[in-house]
mmCIF file of C-alpha atoms and ligand atoms in Angstrom:
data_model
loop_
_atom_site.group_PDB
_atom_site.id
_atom_site.type_symbol
_atom_site.label_atom_id
_atom_site.label_comp_id
_atom_site.label_asym_id
_atom_site.label_seq_id
_atom_site.Cartn_x
_atom_site.Cartn_y
_atom_site.Cartn_z
ATOM 1 C CA MET T 1 -16.227 16.919 1.078
ATOM 2 C CA ASN T 2 -18.964 15.402 3.406
ATOM 3 C CA GLN T 3 -20.699 12.220 3.683
ATOM 4 C CA THR T 4 -23.366 12.987 1.119
ATOM 5 C CA GLY T 5 -20.851 14.165 -1.416
ATOM 6 C CA LEU T 6 -18.612 11.105 -1.031
ATOM 7 C CA GLN T 7 -21.493 8.802 -1.513
ATOM 8 C CA SER T 8 -22.453 10.711 -4.657
ATOM 9 C CA LEU T 9 -19.010 10.805 -5.880
ATOM 10 C CA LEU T 10 -18.410 7.097 -5.424
ATOM 11 C CA SER T 11 -21.957 6.129 -6.584
ATOM 12 C CA ASP T 12 -20.805 4.469 -9.637
ATOM 13 C CA LEU T 13 -18.624 2.020 -7.819
ATOM 14 C CA PRO T 14 -19.787 -1.362 -6.407
ATOM 15 C CA LEU T 15 -18.854 -0.462 -2.762
ATOM 16 C CA GLY T 16 -20.663 -1.798 0.437
ATOM 17 C CA GLY T 17 -21.229 1.090 2.954
ATOM 18 C CA VAL T 18 -19.337 4.432 2.876
ATOM 19 C CA ARG T 19 -18.336 6.367 5.829
ATOM 20 C CA TYR T 20 -16.939 9.773 5.740
ATOM 21 C CA PHE T 21 -15.089 11.608 8.812
ATOM 22 C CA ALA T 22 -13.605 15.122 8.810
ATOM 23 C CA THR T 23 -11.400 13.838 11.761
ATOM 24 C CA LEU T 24 -10.994 10.380 12.905
ATOM 25 C CA GLY T 25 -8.243 8.464 14.877
ATOM 26 C CA SER T 26 -7.445 5.962 12.247
ATOM 27 C CA THR T 27 -9.447 4.603 9.413
ATOM 28 C CA ASN T 28 -8.155 1.183 9.828
ATOM 29 C CA GLU T 29 -9.115 1.162 13.460
ATOM 30 C CA PHE T 30 -12.702 2.146 12.546
ATOM 31 C CA ALA T 31 -12.871 -0.263 9.793
ATOM 32 C CA LYS T 32 -11.748 -3.006 12.059
ATOM 33 C CA ARG T 33 -14.629 -2.078 14.385
ATOM 34 C CA TRP T 34 -17.200 -1.720 11.651
ATOM 35 C CA ALA T 35 -16.209 -5.243 10.302
ATOM 36 C CA ASP T 36 -16.584 -6.845 13.578
ATOM 37 C CA GLN T 37 -20.142 -5.337 13.387
ATOM 38 C CA SER T 38 -20.751 -7.201 10.136
ATOM 39 C CA ALA T 39 -20.045 -4.204 7.829
ATOM 40 C CA PRO T 40 -20.847 -5.283 4.186
ATOM 41 C CA ALA T 41 -17.920 -6.494 2.134
ATOM 42 C CA LEU T 42 -16.071 -3.526 0.211
ATOM 43 C CA SER T 43 -17.257 -0.933 2.700
ATOM 44 C CA LEU T 44 -15.110 2.137 2.908
ATOM 45 C CA VAL T 45 -13.988 4.472 5.532
ATOM 46 C CA VAL T 46 -12.531 7.841 4.579
ATOM 47 C CA ALA T 47 -11.083 10.413 6.886
ATOM 48 C CA ASP T 48 -10.005 13.882 5.915
ATOM 49 C CA GLU T 49 -7.643 14.117 9.028
ATOM 50 C CA GLN T 50 -6.244 11.343 11.241
ATOM 51 C CA THR T 51 -5.367 11.992 14.643
ATOM 52 C CA ALA T 52 -3.902 8.385 15.410
ATOM 53 C CA GLY T 53 -2.945 7.119 11.839
ATOM 54 C CA ARG T 54 -0.897 4.105 11.869
ATOM 55 C CA GLY T 55 1.814 2.834 9.486
ATOM 56 C CA ARG T 56 3.601 -0.415 9.535
ATOM 57 C CA LEU T 57 6.016 -1.542 12.181
ATOM 58 C CA GLN T 58 4.052 0.427 14.806
ATOM 59 C CA ARG T 59 5.003 3.687 13.269
ATOM 60 C CA ARG T 60 2.654 6.626 13.070
ATOM 61 C CA TRP T 61 1.084 7.979 9.764
ATOM 62 C CA PHE T 62 0.660 11.662 9.320
ATOM 63 C CA THR T 63 -2.643 12.785 7.878
ATOM 64 C CA PRO T 64 -3.220 16.560 8.309
ATOM 65 C CA ARG T 65 -6.397 18.030 7.233
ATOM 66 C CA GLY T 66 -6.982 18.960 3.614
ATOM 67 C CA ALA T 67 -3.765 17.557 2.138
ATOM 68 C CA ALA T 68 -3.934 13.914 2.051
ATOM 69 C CA LEU T 69 -5.985 10.787 1.227
ATOM 70 C CA ALA T 70 -6.387 8.358 3.978
ATOM 71 C CA PHE T 71 -8.927 5.440 3.744
ATOM 72 C CA SER T 72 -9.579 1.967 4.467
ATOM 73 C CA LEU T 73 -11.485 -0.802 2.505
ATOM 74 C CA ILE T 74 -13.021 -3.686 4.151
ATOM 75 C CA LEU T 75 -12.288 -6.936 2.163
ATOM 76 C CA ILE T 76 -14.000 -10.117 3.218
ATOM 77 C CA PRO T 77 -12.173 -12.913 1.321
ATOM 78 C CA ARG T 78 -13.133 -16.026 3.456
ATOM 79 C CA ILE T 79 -10.359 -18.118 2.160
ATOM 80 C CA GLY T 80 -8.376 -20.844 3.629
ATOM 81 C CA ARG T 81 -4.791 -20.254 4.752
ATOM 82 C CA GLY T 82 -3.998 -22.473 1.811
ATOM 83 C CA GLN T 83 -1.256 -20.685 0.056
ATOM 84 C CA ASP T 84 1.072 -20.753 3.239
ATOM 85 C CA GLY T 85 0.187 -17.279 4.613
ATOM 86 C CA ILE T 86 1.363 -15.319 1.520
ATOM 87 C CA LEU T 87 -2.121 -13.949 0.896
ATOM 88 C CA PRO T 88 -1.962 -10.875 3.203
ATOM 89 C CA TYR T 89 1.059 -9.791 1.062
ATOM 90 C CA ARG T 90 -0.970 -9.893 -1.959
ATOM 91 C CA TYR T 91 -3.459 -7.401 -0.475
ATOM 92 C CA THR T 92 -0.570 -5.274 0.475
ATOM 93 C CA ALA T 93 0.584 -5.461 -3.180
ATOM 94 C CA LEU T 94 -3.236 -4.842 -4.391
ATOM 95 C CA GLY T 95 -3.066 -1.394 -2.478
ATOM 96 C CA ALA T 96 0.197 -0.533 -3.767
ATOM 97 C CA LEU T 97 -0.363 -1.499 -7.352
ATOM 98 C CA ALA T 98 -3.895 0.260 -7.537
ATOM 99 C CA THR T 99 -2.239 3.437 -6.065
ATOM 100 C CA CYS T 100 0.549 3.344 -8.483
ATOM 101 C CA GLU T 101 -1.742 2.820 -11.485
ATOM 102 C CA ALA T 102 -4.095 5.807 -10.438
ATOM 103 C CA LEU T 103 -1.118 8.104 -9.791
ATOM 104 C CA ASN T 104 0.409 7.102 -13.018
ATOM 105 C CA THR T 105 -2.202 8.880 -14.890
ATOM 106 C CA LEU T 106 -1.147 12.254 -13.131
ATOM 107 C CA LEU T 107 2.541 11.850 -13.213
ATOM 108 C CA PRO T 108 5.076 12.430 -15.997
ATOM 109 C CA PRO T 109 5.468 9.002 -17.951
ATOM 110 C CA GLY T 110 9.393 9.214 -17.424
ATOM 111 C CA ASN T 111 8.835 9.393 -13.544
ATOM 112 C CA PRO T 112 6.222 6.823 -12.753
ATOM 113 C CA ALA T 113 5.128 5.546 -9.211
ATOM 114 C CA GLN T 114 6.489 2.231 -8.387
ATOM 115 C CA ILE T 115 6.308 -0.277 -5.489
ATOM 116 C CA LYS T 116 8.987 -0.371 -3.108
ATOM 117 C CA TRP T 117 8.239 -3.986 -1.777
ATOM 118 C CA PRO T 118 6.387 -4.695 0.260
ATOM 119 C CA ASN T 119 4.112 -1.650 0.769
ATOM 120 C CA ASP T 120 5.684 1.662 -0.045
ATOM 121 C CA VAL T 121 4.778 3.644 -3.289
ATOM 122 C CA ILE T 122 7.870 5.800 -4.413
ATOM 123 C CA VAL T 123 8.613 8.051 -7.083
ATOM 124 C CA SER T 124 12.210 8.940 -7.672
ATOM 125 C CA ARG T 125 13.194 7.116 -4.589
ATOM 126 C CA ARG T 126 10.893 9.197 -2.424
ATOM 127 C CA LYS T 127 7.650 7.869 -0.671
ATOM 128 C CA LEU T 128 4.367 9.260 -1.300
ATOM 129 C CA ALA T 129 2.040 6.747 -0.264
ATOM 130 C CA GLY T 130 1.879 3.557 1.973
ATOM 131 C CA VAL T 131 -0.357 0.589 2.448
ATOM 132 C CA LEU T 132 -1.243 -1.163 5.757
ATOM 133 C CA ALA T 133 -3.075 -4.324 5.140
ATOM 134 C CA GLU T 134 -4.523 -6.023 8.250
ATOM 135 C CA ALA T 135 -5.687 -9.481 8.153
ATOM 136 C CA GLY T 136 -8.323 -10.937 10.622
ATOM 137 C CA TRP T 137 -8.253 -14.758 10.961
ATOM 138 C CA GLN T 138 -10.968 -17.092 12.003
ATOM 139 C CA GLY T 139 -8.987 -20.168 12.780
ATOM 140 C CA GLU T 140 -7.442 -21.155 9.486
ATOM 141 C CA GLN T 141 -9.600 -18.816 7.409
ATOM 142 C CA LEU T 142 -8.619 -15.376 6.190
ATOM 143 C CA ASP T 143 -11.941 -13.605 7.126
ATOM 144 C CA THR T 144 -11.308 -10.107 6.756
ATOM 145 C CA VAL T 145 -8.527 -7.818 5.189
ATOM 146 C CA ILE T 146 -8.535 -4.206 6.147
ATOM 147 C CA LEU T 147 -6.631 -2.397 3.480
ATOM 148 C CA GLY T 148 -5.639 1.046 4.510
ATOM 149 C CA ILE T 149 -3.958 3.446 2.079
ATOM 150 C CA GLY T 150 -2.529 6.862 2.924
ATOM 151 C CA ILE T 151 -1.410 9.252 -0.019
ATOM 152 C CA ASN T 152 0.523 12.392 0.395
ATOM 153 C CA VAL T 153 -1.360 14.658 -2.079
ATOM 154 C CA ALA T 154 -0.286 18.286 -1.137
ATOM 155 C CA PRO T 155 2.972 19.517 0.333
ATOM 156 C CA SER T 156 1.600 19.906 3.700
ATOM 157 C CA ALA T 157 0.875 16.018 3.750
ATOM 158 C CA VAL T 158 4.736 15.455 3.629
ATOM 159 C CA PRO T 159 5.801 14.850 7.356
ATOM 160 C CA PRO T 160 8.641 16.927 8.843
ATOM 161 C CA ASP T 161 12.132 15.436 8.175
ATOM 162 C CA GLU T 162 12.773 14.604 11.900
ATOM 163 C CA VAL T 163 10.056 11.868 11.882
ATOM 164 C CA LEU T 164 10.817 10.426 8.324
ATOM 165 C CA HIS T 165 12.155 6.911 8.073
ATOM 166 C CA TYR T 166 12.458 7.253 4.170
ATOM 167 C CA PRO T 167 12.591 10.448 2.130
ATOM 168 C CA ALA T 168 9.223 11.512 1.145
ATOM 169 C CA THR T 169 7.349 13.627 -1.451
ATOM 170 C CA CYS T 170 3.649 14.302 -2.446
ATOM 171 C CA VAL T 171 1.541 13.809 -5.523
ATOM 172 C CA GLU T 172 1.394 17.538 -6.439
ATOM 173 C CA ALA T 173 5.132 18.027 -6.350
ATOM 174 C CA GLU T 174 5.757 15.176 -8.525
ATOM 175 C CA ALA T 175 2.840 16.139 -10.815
ATOM 176 C CA GLY T 176 3.772 19.664 -11.089
ATOM 177 C CA ALA T 177 0.120 20.715 -10.808
ATOM 178 C CA PRO T 178 -2.666 20.958 -8.210
ATOM 179 C CA VAL T 179 -4.450 17.396 -7.769
ATOM 180 C CA GLU T 180 -8.315 16.899 -7.042
ATOM 181 C CA ARG T 181 -7.900 14.746 -4.172
ATOM 182 C CA TRP T 182 -11.476 13.103 -4.401
ATOM 183 C CA GLU T 183 -11.057 12.219 -8.059
ATOM 184 C CA LEU T 184 -7.771 10.457 -7.105
ATOM 185 C CA LEU T 185 -9.453 8.552 -4.430
ATOM 186 C CA HIS T 186 -12.134 7.478 -7.105
ATOM 187 C CA ALA T 187 -9.397 6.447 -9.412
ATOM 188 C CA VAL T 188 -7.461 4.477 -6.735
ATOM 189 C CA LEU T 189 -10.852 2.662 -5.822
ATOM 190 C CA GLU T 190 -11.756 1.889 -9.491
ATOM 191 C CA ARG T 191 -8.278 0.073 -9.887
ATOM 192 C CA LEU T 192 -8.608 -1.384 -6.339
ATOM 193 C CA LEU T 193 -11.755 -3.186 -7.435
ATOM 194 C CA PHE T 194 -10.505 -4.018 -10.840
ATOM 195 C CA TRP T 195 -7.530 -6.032 -9.096
ATOM 196 C CA ASN T 196 -9.354 -7.348 -6.254
ATOM 197 C CA ALA T 197 -11.568 -9.577 -8.709
ATOM 198 C CA ARG T 198 -8.229 -10.610 -10.255
ATOM 199 C CA LEU T 199 -5.918 -11.330 -7.156
ATOM 200 C CA ASP T 200 -5.219 -14.878 -8.151
ATOM 201 C CA THR T 201 -4.396 -14.393 -11.908
ATOM 202 C CA PRO T 202 -1.018 -14.250 -13.582
ATOM 203 C CA GLU T 203 -1.941 -10.924 -14.874
ATOM 204 C CA PHE T 204 -2.053 -9.475 -11.238
ATOM 205 C CA LEU T 205 1.402 -10.851 -10.463
ATOM 206 C CA GLU T 206 2.870 -9.485 -13.794
ATOM 207 C CA ALA T 207 1.252 -6.077 -13.173
ATOM 208 C CA TRP T 208 2.786 -6.099 -9.671
ATOM 209 C CA ASN T 209 6.206 -7.309 -10.945
ATOM 210 C CA ASP T 210 6.158 -4.586 -13.591
ATOM 211 C CA ARG T 211 5.852 -1.849 -11.070
ATOM 212 C CA LEU T 212 8.543 -3.237 -8.725
ATOM 213 C CA ALA T 213 11.159 -0.563 -7.777
ATOM 214 C CA LEU T 214 14.697 -1.045 -7.374
ATOM 215 C CA ARG T 215 15.076 -3.824 -9.811
ATOM 216 C CA ASP T 216 18.638 -4.893 -10.195
ATOM 217 C CA GLU T 217 19.914 -2.647 -7.395
ATOM 218 C CA TRP T 218 21.941 -3.835 -4.233
ATOM 219 C CA VAL T 219 19.485 -3.140 -1.249
ATOM 220 C CA GLN T 220 19.556 -4.103 2.535
ATOM 221 C CA VAL T 221 16.474 -5.763 3.890
ATOM 222 C CA THR T 222 16.071 -5.576 7.642
ATOM 223 C CA PHE T 223 13.913 -8.419 9.060
ATOM 224 C CA ASP T 224 11.420 -8.021 11.961
ATOM 225 C CA ASP T 225 14.072 -9.423 14.384
ATOM 226 C CA GLY T 226 16.568 -6.784 13.338
ATOM 227 C CA SER T 227 18.847 -9.088 11.208
ATOM 228 C CA PRO T 228 19.943 -7.760 7.915
ATOM 229 C CA LEU T 229 20.374 -9.265 4.583
ATOM 230 C CA GLU T 230 22.089 -7.520 1.699
ATOM 231 C CA GLY T 231 21.149 -8.520 -1.917
ATOM 232 C CA GLN T 232 20.411 -7.527 -5.378
ATOM 233 C CA VAL T 233 16.653 -7.171 -6.366
ATOM 234 C CA LEU T 234 15.808 -9.853 -8.923
ATOM 235 C CA GLY T 235 11.996 -9.493 -9.023
ATOM 236 C CA LEU T 236 9.038 -11.282 -7.585
ATOM 237 C CA SER T 237 8.700 -15.244 -7.385
ATOM 238 C CA GLU T 238 5.662 -16.814 -8.717
ATOM 239 C CA ASP T 239 3.953 -16.517 -5.502
ATOM 240 C CA GLY T 240 4.761 -12.841 -4.801
ATOM 241 C CA CYS T 241 7.864 -13.127 -2.588
ATOM 242 C CA LEU T 242 10.860 -10.648 -3.242
ATOM 243 C CA ARG T 243 13.797 -12.540 -4.826
ATOM 244 C CA LEU T 244 17.167 -11.352 -3.769
ATOM 245 C CA ARG T 245 20.631 -12.718 -4.744
ATOM 246 C CA ASP T 246 23.310 -12.131 -2.051
ATOM 247 C CA ARG T 247 27.091 -11.639 -2.498
ATOM 248 C CA GLN T 248 27.665 -15.479 -2.435
ATOM 249 C CA GLY T 249 25.197 -15.836 -5.352
ATOM 250 C CA LYS T 250 22.532 -17.468 -3.350
ATOM 251 C CA THR T 251 19.028 -16.590 -4.039
ATOM 252 C CA HIS T 252 16.471 -15.733 -1.063
ATOM 253 C CA GLU T 253 12.756 -15.379 -1.442
ATOM 254 C CA LEU T 254 11.322 -13.043 1.186
ATOM 255 C CA THR T 255 7.846 -12.936 2.520
ATOM 256 C CA GLY T 256 8.528 -10.173 5.308
ATOM 257 C CA GLY T 257 11.055 -7.714 6.510
ATOM 258 C CA GLU T 258 11.531 -4.183 5.422
ATOM 259 C CA LEU T 259 13.380 -3.169 2.252
ATOM 260 C CA ASN T 260 15.849 -0.399 2.755
ATOM 261 C CA VAL T 261 17.972 1.083 0.044
ATOM 262 C CA ARG T 262 21.545 0.974 0.889
ATOM 263 C CA PRO T 263 24.332 2.489 -1.175
ATOM 264 C CA VAL T 264 26.757 -0.369 -1.275
ATOM 265 C CA GLY T 265 28.805 0.917 -4.042
ATOM 266 C CA ARG T 266 28.341 -2.062 -6.400
ATOM 267 C CA SER T 267 25.980 -2.794 -9.298
HETATM 268 C C1 BTN A 1 3.211 2.615 5.935
HETATM 269 O O1 BTN A 1 3.732 3.098 4.945
HETATM 270 O O2 BTN A 1 3.746 2.371 7.118
HETATM 271 C C2 BTN A 1 1.674 2.323 5.893
HETATM 272 C C3 BTN A 1 0.932 3.498 5.943
HETATM 273 C C4 BTN A 1 -0.695 3.249 5.955
HETATM 274 C C5 BTN A 1 -1.406 4.482 6.281
HETATM 275 C C6 BTN A 1 -3.046 4.522 6.049
HETATM 276 S S1 BTN A 1 -3.758 5.940 6.207
HETATM 277 C C7 BTN A 1 -5.349 5.161 6.012
HETATM 278 C C8 BTN A 1 -5.232 3.797 7.087
HETATM 279 N N1 BTN A 1 -5.439 4.307 8.262
HETATM 280 C C9 BTN A 1 -4.297 4.074 9.124
HETATM 281 O O3 BTN A 1 -4.325 4.325 10.202
HETATM 282 N N2 BTN A 1 -3.230 3.688 8.405
HETATM 283 C C10 BTN A 1 -3.754 3.568 7.060
#
């Protein structure tokens, strides 16, 4: 792939600018700088290899050459904080939902990609893609969202076991066939643009809820301050929070934290 090839591949999509890099530190970092310099809305940054790819919770994201998809889309929503700060979660879900839908055209129907709330895309309890949505605020206005997505396409994109926080897999292993990376990129972007125009609709929430992984299972959530909560996954609330029922029967609605599967021996 190269800059001209990528532009031509994506010419049927209503994107802003498109930038391709054979090697880049992080597409999210580049996109942030570009957004600060007035990038048009829906501009896209793609890298074949990232040398400083970033995941959630200050983790590194592994993107070796020729094996993965790593890209960031610049969204300029310019909307008020209004809905109590939940909007950035919707963007994370947008990335995960679009990725699931594109992947599910390649995966066996009995083994679909699902969303491990809030930002992982998993198949058979293994992660094959992650989303990092970074919000830029201007006072009370959500000005920019950098929506970064990383997908493990070929086996060499799967990080070594010693750096994994969650079991991982790749699209080719789950599809049982070689996958054309750039066609997959086109498919994900097509779904991203579709759902981005419908973010505040009941259909978006329904599609997100339908793809939610670990429903009815007992899981442990670890909050950013390290405190844990154990509960059974009930689904999403109307505003996209994760609903969990704890052992005392109390329902919690979560907007943050990291969802970890924990074998608690109770269903
Ligand atoms: C996670 O699962 O922790 C999120 C991973 C997000 C990785 C993508 S790859 C493209 C974009 N650029 C980055 O530096 N990170 C995101």
